Amino acid sequence: MVDPLSFPVLAGAALTATITFIYNRIGAVLDRRAGRIAPDLPDTIEGSSEALTVHSESLTEEQVKTLERSAGTLGVYLDHPELLRGDDEKLRETLGKLRTILELAYDRELIFADKQTAGPSLRVTMRSDEVSGIQRGIKAKSVSGPTHINVEQTGKRIAKGGEMTGVEIDGPIG
């Protein structure tokens, strides 16, 4: 899981633009999930030639509720930008959680200011009804340089002797 406080400290226009972007992505996901927009209609992003596929069915009910609650909060910030503070840790935590949920819905990494110069990114999502052997998201001998790793695992039942491991690194990191 991504550390929500790893969301960048942004200020001014960059923070407002980020909140607008996230708010619009939340709207796109919720509209498709509610059937207001055809689920297979790609989401278009202003300034980008790439259309994004929304996989709203991949979200849990809890994640959908988080998006719904957060849309209202972000709407207040958009209506009253004077309330925005780049060093607001609660806001950064919320934005980090929303980024994680939206990356799951879009099945891709969403790039923000902190990731423009970041190293490689690894993302693994696994869902299992039952794990009786070993289920591992990533196994590596080492990790060099700055790397963003996001492993999300859900197992309904782990049988005796079963193992679910997100990341296993058998050597140096960094």
PDB file of C-alpha atoms in Angstrom:
ATOM      1  CA  MET A   1       0.000   0.000   0.000  1.00  0.00           C
ATOM      2  CA  VAL A   2       1.239   3.463  -0.830  1.00  0.00           C
ATOM      3  CA  ASP A   3       2.130   5.617   2.161  1.00  0.00           C
ATOM      4  CA  PRO A   4      -0.457   8.423   1.967  1.00  0.00           C
ATOM      5  CA  LEU A   5       2.006  10.926   3.413  1.00  0.00           C
ATOM      6  CA  SER A   6       4.267  10.268   0.440  1.00  0.00           C
ATOM      7  CA  PHE A   7       1.947  12.520  -1.549  1.00  0.00           C
ATOM      8  CA  PRO A   8       3.958  15.575  -2.539  1.00  0.00           C
ATOM      9  CA  VAL A   9       3.819  18.889  -0.761  1.00  0.00           C
ATOM     10  CA  LEU A  10       2.227  21.130  -3.371  1.00  0.00           C
ATOM     11  CA  ALA A  11       1.312  24.793  -3.213  1.00  0.00           C
ATOM     12  CA  GLY A  12      -0.674  27.386  -5.097  1.00  0.00           C
ATOM     13  CA  ALA A  13      -1.728  26.573  -8.632  1.00  0.00           C
ATOM     14  CA  ALA A  14      -0.123  23.105  -8.550  1.00  0.00           C
ATOM     15  CA  LEU A  15      -2.208  22.104  -5.531  1.00  0.00           C
ATOM     16  CA  THR A  16      -5.419  23.487  -7.035  1.00  0.00           C
ATOM     17  CA  ALA A  17      -4.704  21.713 -10.346  1.00  0.00           C
ATOM     18  CA  THR A  18      -4.029  18.428  -8.526  1.00  0.00           C
ATOM     19  CA  ILE A  19      -7.259  18.656  -6.540  1.00  0.00           C
ATOM     20  CA  THR A  20      -9.189  19.504  -9.723  1.00  0.00           C
ATOM     21  CA  PHE A  21      -7.621  16.522 -11.507  1.00  0.00           C
ATOM     22  CA  ILE A  22      -8.451  14.104  -8.676  1.00  0.00           C
ATOM     23  CA  TYR A  23     -11.964  15.550  -8.286  1.00  0.00           C
ATOM     24  CA  ASN A  24     -12.636  15.059 -12.008  1.00  0.00           C
ATOM     25  CA  ARG A  25     -11.269  11.499 -11.966  1.00  0.00           C
ATOM     26  CA  ILE A  26     -13.501  10.679  -8.971  1.00  0.00           C
ATOM     27  CA  GLY A  27     -16.486  12.021 -10.921  1.00  0.00           C
ATOM     28  CA  ALA A  28     -15.586   9.913 -13.955  1.00  0.00           C
ATOM     29  CA  VAL A  29     -15.311   6.734 -11.870  1.00  0.00           C
ATOM     30  CA  LEU A  30     -18.514   7.349  -9.895  1.00  0.00           C
ATOM     31  CA  ASP A  31     -20.511   8.322 -13.010  1.00  0.00           C
ATOM     32  CA  ARG A  32     -19.559   5.067 -14.723  1.00  0.00           C
ATOM     33  CA  ARG A  33     -20.221   3.007 -11.628  1.00  0.00           C
ATOM     34  CA  ALA A  34     -23.695   4.569 -11.233  1.00  0.00           C
ATOM     35  CA  GLY A  35     -24.509   4.086 -14.922  1.00  0.00           C
ATOM     36  CA  ARG A  36     -24.735   7.813 -15.718  1.00  0.00           C
ATOM     37  CA  ILE A  37     -21.999   7.237 -18.315  1.00  0.00           C
ATOM     38  CA  ALA A  38     -21.507   3.979 -20.231  1.00  0.00           C
ATOM     39  CA  PRO A  39     -18.933   1.904 -18.313  1.00  0.00           C
ATOM     40  CA  ASP A  40     -16.974   1.133 -21.491  1.00  0.00           C
ATOM     41  CA  LEU A  41     -16.694   4.790 -22.555  1.00  0.00           C
ATOM     42  CA  PRO A  42     -13.074   5.866 -21.944  1.00  0.00           C
ATOM     43  CA  ASP A  43     -12.311   8.841 -19.710  1.00  0.00           C
ATOM     44  CA  THR A  44     -10.666  11.715 -21.546  1.00  0.00           C
ATOM     45  CA  ILE A  45      -8.278  14.048 -19.793  1.00  0.00           C
ATOM     46  CA  GLU A  46      -7.829  17.626 -20.953  1.00  0.00           C
ATOM     47  CA  GLY A  47      -4.400  18.134 -22.484  1.00  0.00           C
ATOM     48  CA  SER A  48      -3.840  14.419 -23.105  1.00  0.00           C
ATOM     49  CA  SER A  49      -4.422  12.502 -26.309  1.00  0.00           C
ATOM     50  CA  GLU A  50      -4.696   9.234 -24.390  1.00  0.00           C
ATOM     51  CA  ALA A  51      -8.125   8.011 -23.293  1.00  0.00           C
ATOM     52  CA  LEU A  52      -8.181   6.057 -20.032  1.00  0.00           C
ATOM     53  CA  THR A  53     -10.299   2.998 -19.383  1.00  0.00           C
ATOM     54  CA  VAL A  54     -12.145   3.088 -16.076  1.00  0.00           C
ATOM     55  CA  HIS A  55     -12.429  -0.219 -14.205  1.00  0.00           C
ATOM     56  CA  SER A  56     -14.898   0.909 -11.543  1.00  0.00           C
ATOM     57  CA  GLU A  57     -15.966  -2.692 -10.942  1.00  0.00           C
ATOM     58  CA  SER A  58     -12.524  -3.363  -9.459  1.00  0.00           C
ATOM     59  CA  LEU A  59     -13.288  -1.118  -6.471  1.00  0.00           C
ATOM     60  CA  THR A  60     -14.697  -2.336  -3.181  1.00  0.00           C
ATOM     61  CA  GLU A  61     -17.795  -0.726  -1.681  1.00  0.00           C
ATOM     62  CA  GLU A  62     -15.571   0.855   0.981  1.00  0.00           C
ATOM     63  CA  GLN A  63     -13.364   2.424  -1.702  1.00  0.00           C
ATOM     64  CA  VAL A  64     -16.438   3.754  -3.536  1.00  0.00           C
ATOM     65  CA  LYS A  65     -17.726   5.288  -0.295  1.00  0.00           C
ATOM     66  CA  THR A  66     -14.318   6.897   0.260  1.00  0.00           C
ATOM     67  CA  LEU A  67     -14.520   8.442  -3.220  1.00  0.00           C
ATOM     68  CA  GLU A  68     -18.063   9.689  -2.583  1.00  0.00           C
ATOM     69  CA  ARG A  69     -17.142  11.271   0.776  1.00  0.00           C
ATOM     70  CA  SER A  70     -13.957  12.781  -0.583  1.00  0.00           C
ATOM     71  CA  ALA A  71     -15.667  14.339  -3.607  1.00  0.00           C
ATOM     72  CA  GLY A  72     -17.604  16.577  -1.226  1.00  0.00           C
ATOM     73  CA  THR A  73     -14.477  17.546   0.678  1.00  0.00           C
ATOM     74  CA  LEU A  74     -12.536  18.333  -2.485  1.00  0.00           C
ATOM     75  CA  GLY A  75     -15.500  20.315  -3.803  1.00  0.00           C
ATOM     76  CA  VAL A  76     -15.271  22.604  -0.766  1.00  0.00           C
ATOM     77  CA  TYR A  77     -11.572  23.203  -1.478  1.00  0.00           C
ATOM     78  CA  LEU A  78     -12.343  23.978  -5.123  1.00  0.00           C
ATOM     79  CA  ASP A  79     -15.076  26.427  -4.093  1.00  0.00           C
ATOM     80  CA  HIS A  80     -12.822  28.025  -1.449  1.00  0.00           C
ATOM     81  CA  PRO A  81      -9.195  27.761  -2.627  1.00  0.00           C
ATOM     82  CA  GLU A  82      -8.143  30.133   0.152  1.00  0.00           C
ATOM     83  CA  LEU A  83      -8.537  27.147   2.523  1.00  0.00           C
ATOM     84  CA  LEU A  84      -5.775  25.210   0.739  1.00  0.00           C
ATOM     85  CA  ARG A  85      -2.424  24.805   2.472  1.00  0.00           C
ATOM     86  CA  GLY A  86       0.317  22.764   0.840  1.00  0.00           C
ATOM     87  CA  ASP A  87       1.611  21.542   4.204  1.00  0.00           C
ATOM     88  CA  ASP A  88      -1.813  20.239   5.351  1.00  0.00           C
ATOM     89  CA  GLU A  89      -0.957  16.642   6.321  1.00  0.00           C
ATOM     90  CA  LYS A  90      -4.607  15.564   6.534  1.00  0.00           C
ATOM     91  CA  LEU A  91      -5.189  16.797   2.984  1.00  0.00           C
ATOM     92  CA  ARG A  92      -2.014  15.060   1.773  1.00  0.00           C
ATOM     93  CA  GLU A  93      -3.131  11.836   3.464  1.00  0.00           C
ATOM     94  CA  THR A  94      -6.545  12.106   1.796  1.00  0.00           C
ATOM     95  CA  LEU A  95      -4.978  12.798  -1.607  1.00  0.00           C
ATOM     96  CA  GLY A  96      -2.638   9.830  -1.149  1.00  0.00           C
ATOM     97  CA  LYS A  97      -5.553   7.501  -0.367  1.00  0.00           C
ATOM     98  CA  LEU A  98      -7.523   8.838  -3.317  1.00  0.00           C
ATOM     99  CA  ARG A  99      -4.551   8.385  -5.636  1.00  0.00           C
ATOM    100  CA  THR A 100      -4.263   4.737  -4.546  1.00  0.00           C
ATOM    101  CA  ILE A 101      -7.974   4.103  -5.187  1.00  0.00           C
ATOM    102  CA  LEU A 102      -7.942   5.909  -8.533  1.00  0.00           C
ATOM    103  CA  GLU A 103      -4.835   4.027  -9.670  1.00  0.00           C
ATOM    104  CA  LEU A 104      -6.740   0.818  -8.990  1.00  0.00           C
ATOM    105  CA  ALA A 105      -9.790   2.093 -10.899  1.00  0.00           C
ATOM    106  CA  TYR A 106      -7.672   3.164 -13.881  1.00  0.00           C
ATOM    107  CA  ASP A 107      -5.307   0.175 -13.573  1.00  0.00           C
ATOM    108  CA  ARG A 108      -2.335   2.464 -14.028  1.00  0.00           C
ATOM    109  CA  GLU A 109      -0.115   4.862 -12.165  1.00  0.00           C
ATOM    110  CA  LEU A 110      -1.271   8.469 -12.052  1.00  0.00           C
ATOM    111  CA  ILE A 111       1.675  10.854 -12.319  1.00  0.00           C
ATOM    112  CA  PHE A 112       1.932  13.759  -9.885  1.00  0.00           C
ATOM    113  CA  ALA A 113       4.752  16.169  -9.102  1.00  0.00           C
ATOM    114  CA  ASP A 114       6.556  13.701  -6.826  1.00  0.00           C
ATOM    115  CA  LYS A 115       6.810  11.071  -9.557  1.00  0.00           C
ATOM    116  CA  GLN A 116       8.083  13.135 -12.468  1.00  0.00           C
ATOM    117  CA  THR A 117      11.680  12.209 -11.703  1.00  0.00           C
ATOM    118  CA  ALA A 118      11.052   9.013  -9.798  1.00  0.00           C
ATOM    119  CA  GLY A 119      12.597   5.716 -10.811  1.00  0.00           C
ATOM    120  CA  PRO A 120      10.782   2.666 -12.093  1.00  0.00           C
ATOM    121  CA  SER A 121       7.344   1.803 -10.813  1.00  0.00           C
ATOM    122  CA  LEU A 122       6.044  -1.682 -10.046  1.00  0.00           C
ATOM    123  CA  ARG A 123       2.367  -2.333  -9.430  1.00  0.00           C
ATOM    124  CA  VAL A 124       0.830  -5.698  -8.575  1.00  0.00           C
ATOM    125  CA  THR A 125      -2.804  -6.361  -7.680  1.00  0.00           C
ATOM    126  CA  MET A 126      -3.811  -9.882  -6.646  1.00  0.00           C
ATOM    127  CA  ARG A 127      -7.165 -11.150  -5.443  1.00  0.00           C
ATOM    128  CA  SER A 128      -7.641 -14.721  -4.308  1.00  0.00           C
ATOM    129  CA  ASP A 129     -10.528 -16.628  -2.838  1.00  0.00           C
ATOM    130  CA  GLU A 130      -8.143 -19.153  -1.305  1.00  0.00           C
ATOM    131  CA  VAL A 131      -4.371 -19.390  -0.949  1.00  0.00           C
ATOM    132  CA  SER A 132      -3.025 -22.844  -0.129  1.00  0.00           C
ATOM    133  CA  GLY A 133       0.561 -22.444  -1.352  1.00  0.00           C
ATOM    134  CA  ILE A 134       2.742 -19.389  -1.707  1.00  0.00           C
ATOM    135  CA  GLN A 135       1.386 -16.240  -3.301  1.00  0.00           C
ATOM    136  CA  ARG A 136       3.951 -13.498  -3.712  1.00  0.00           C
ATOM    137  CA  GLY A 137       3.482 -10.132  -5.382  1.00  0.00           C
ATOM    138  CA  ILE A 138       7.133  -9.367  -6.133  1.00  0.00           C
ATOM    139  CA  LYS A 139      10.300 -11.366  -5.469  1.00  0.00           C
ATOM    140  CA  ALA A 140      13.593  -9.658  -6.250  1.00  0.00           C
ATOM    141  CA  LYS A 141      17.279 -10.089  -5.498  1.00  0.00           C
ATOM    142  CA  SER A 142      17.726  -6.341  -4.991  1.00  0.00           C
ATOM    143  CA  VAL A 143      16.227  -2.939  -5.683  1.00  0.00           C
ATOM    144  CA  SER A 144      18.475  -0.184  -6.990  1.00  0.00           C
ATOM    145  CA  GLY A 145      17.803   3.519  -7.066  1.00  0.00           C
ATOM    146  CA  PRO A 146      14.474   5.152  -6.344  1.00  0.00           C
ATOM    147  CA  THR A 147      11.672   2.705  -7.075  1.00  0.00           C
ATOM    148  CA  HIS A 148       7.958   2.981  -6.382  1.00  0.00           C
ATOM    149  CA  ILE A 149       6.429  -0.385  -5.430  1.00  0.00           C
ATOM    150  CA  ASN A 150       2.699  -0.869  -4.896  1.00  0.00           C
ATOM    151  CA  VAL A 151       1.379  -4.330  -4.054  1.00  0.00           C
ATOM    152  CA  GLU A 152      -2.261  -4.804  -3.161  1.00  0.00           C
ATOM    153  CA  GLN A 153      -3.324  -8.284  -2.101  1.00  0.00           C
ATOM    154  CA  THR A 154      -6.664  -9.579  -0.963  1.00  0.00           C
ATOM    155  CA  GLY A 155      -7.137 -13.134   0.228  1.00  0.00           C
ATOM    156  CA  LYS A 156     -10.467 -14.352   1.534  1.00  0.00           C
ATOM    157  CA  ARG A 157      -8.978 -17.492   3.054  1.00  0.00           C
ATOM    158  CA  ILE A 158      -5.365 -18.469   3.701  1.00  0.00           C
ATOM    159  CA  ALA A 159      -5.187 -22.234   4.226  1.00  0.00           C
ATOM    160  CA  LYS A 160      -2.900 -23.827   6.784  1.00  0.00           C
ATOM    161  CA  GLY A 161       0.602 -23.649   5.370  1.00  0.00           C
ATOM    162  CA  GLY A 162      -0.451 -20.957   2.900  1.00  0.00           C
ATOM    163  CA  GLU A 163       1.498 -17.742   2.579  1.00  0.00           C
ATOM    164  CA  MET A 164       0.639 -14.365   1.097  1.00  0.00           C
ATOM    165  CA  THR A 165       3.600 -12.014   0.778  1.00  0.00           C
ATOM    166  CA  GLY A 166       3.518  -8.627  -0.911  1.00  0.00           C
ATOM    167  CA  VAL A 167       7.223  -8.040  -1.543  1.00  0.00           C
ATOM    168  CA  GLU A 168      10.232 -10.254  -0.864  1.00  0.00           C
ATOM    169  CA  ILE A 169      13.644  -8.717  -1.479  1.00  0.00           C
ATOM    170  CA  ASP A 170      16.664 -10.946  -0.906  1.00  0.00           C
ATOM    171  CA  GLY A 171      19.321  -8.268  -1.066  1.00  0.00           C
ATOM    172  CA  PRO A 172      20.123  -4.577  -0.847  1.00  0.00           C
ATOM    173  CA  ILE A 173      17.602  -1.814  -1.340  1.00  0.00           C
ATOM    174  CA  GLY A 174      18.739   1.505  -2.763  1.00  0.00           C
TER     175      GLY A 174
END
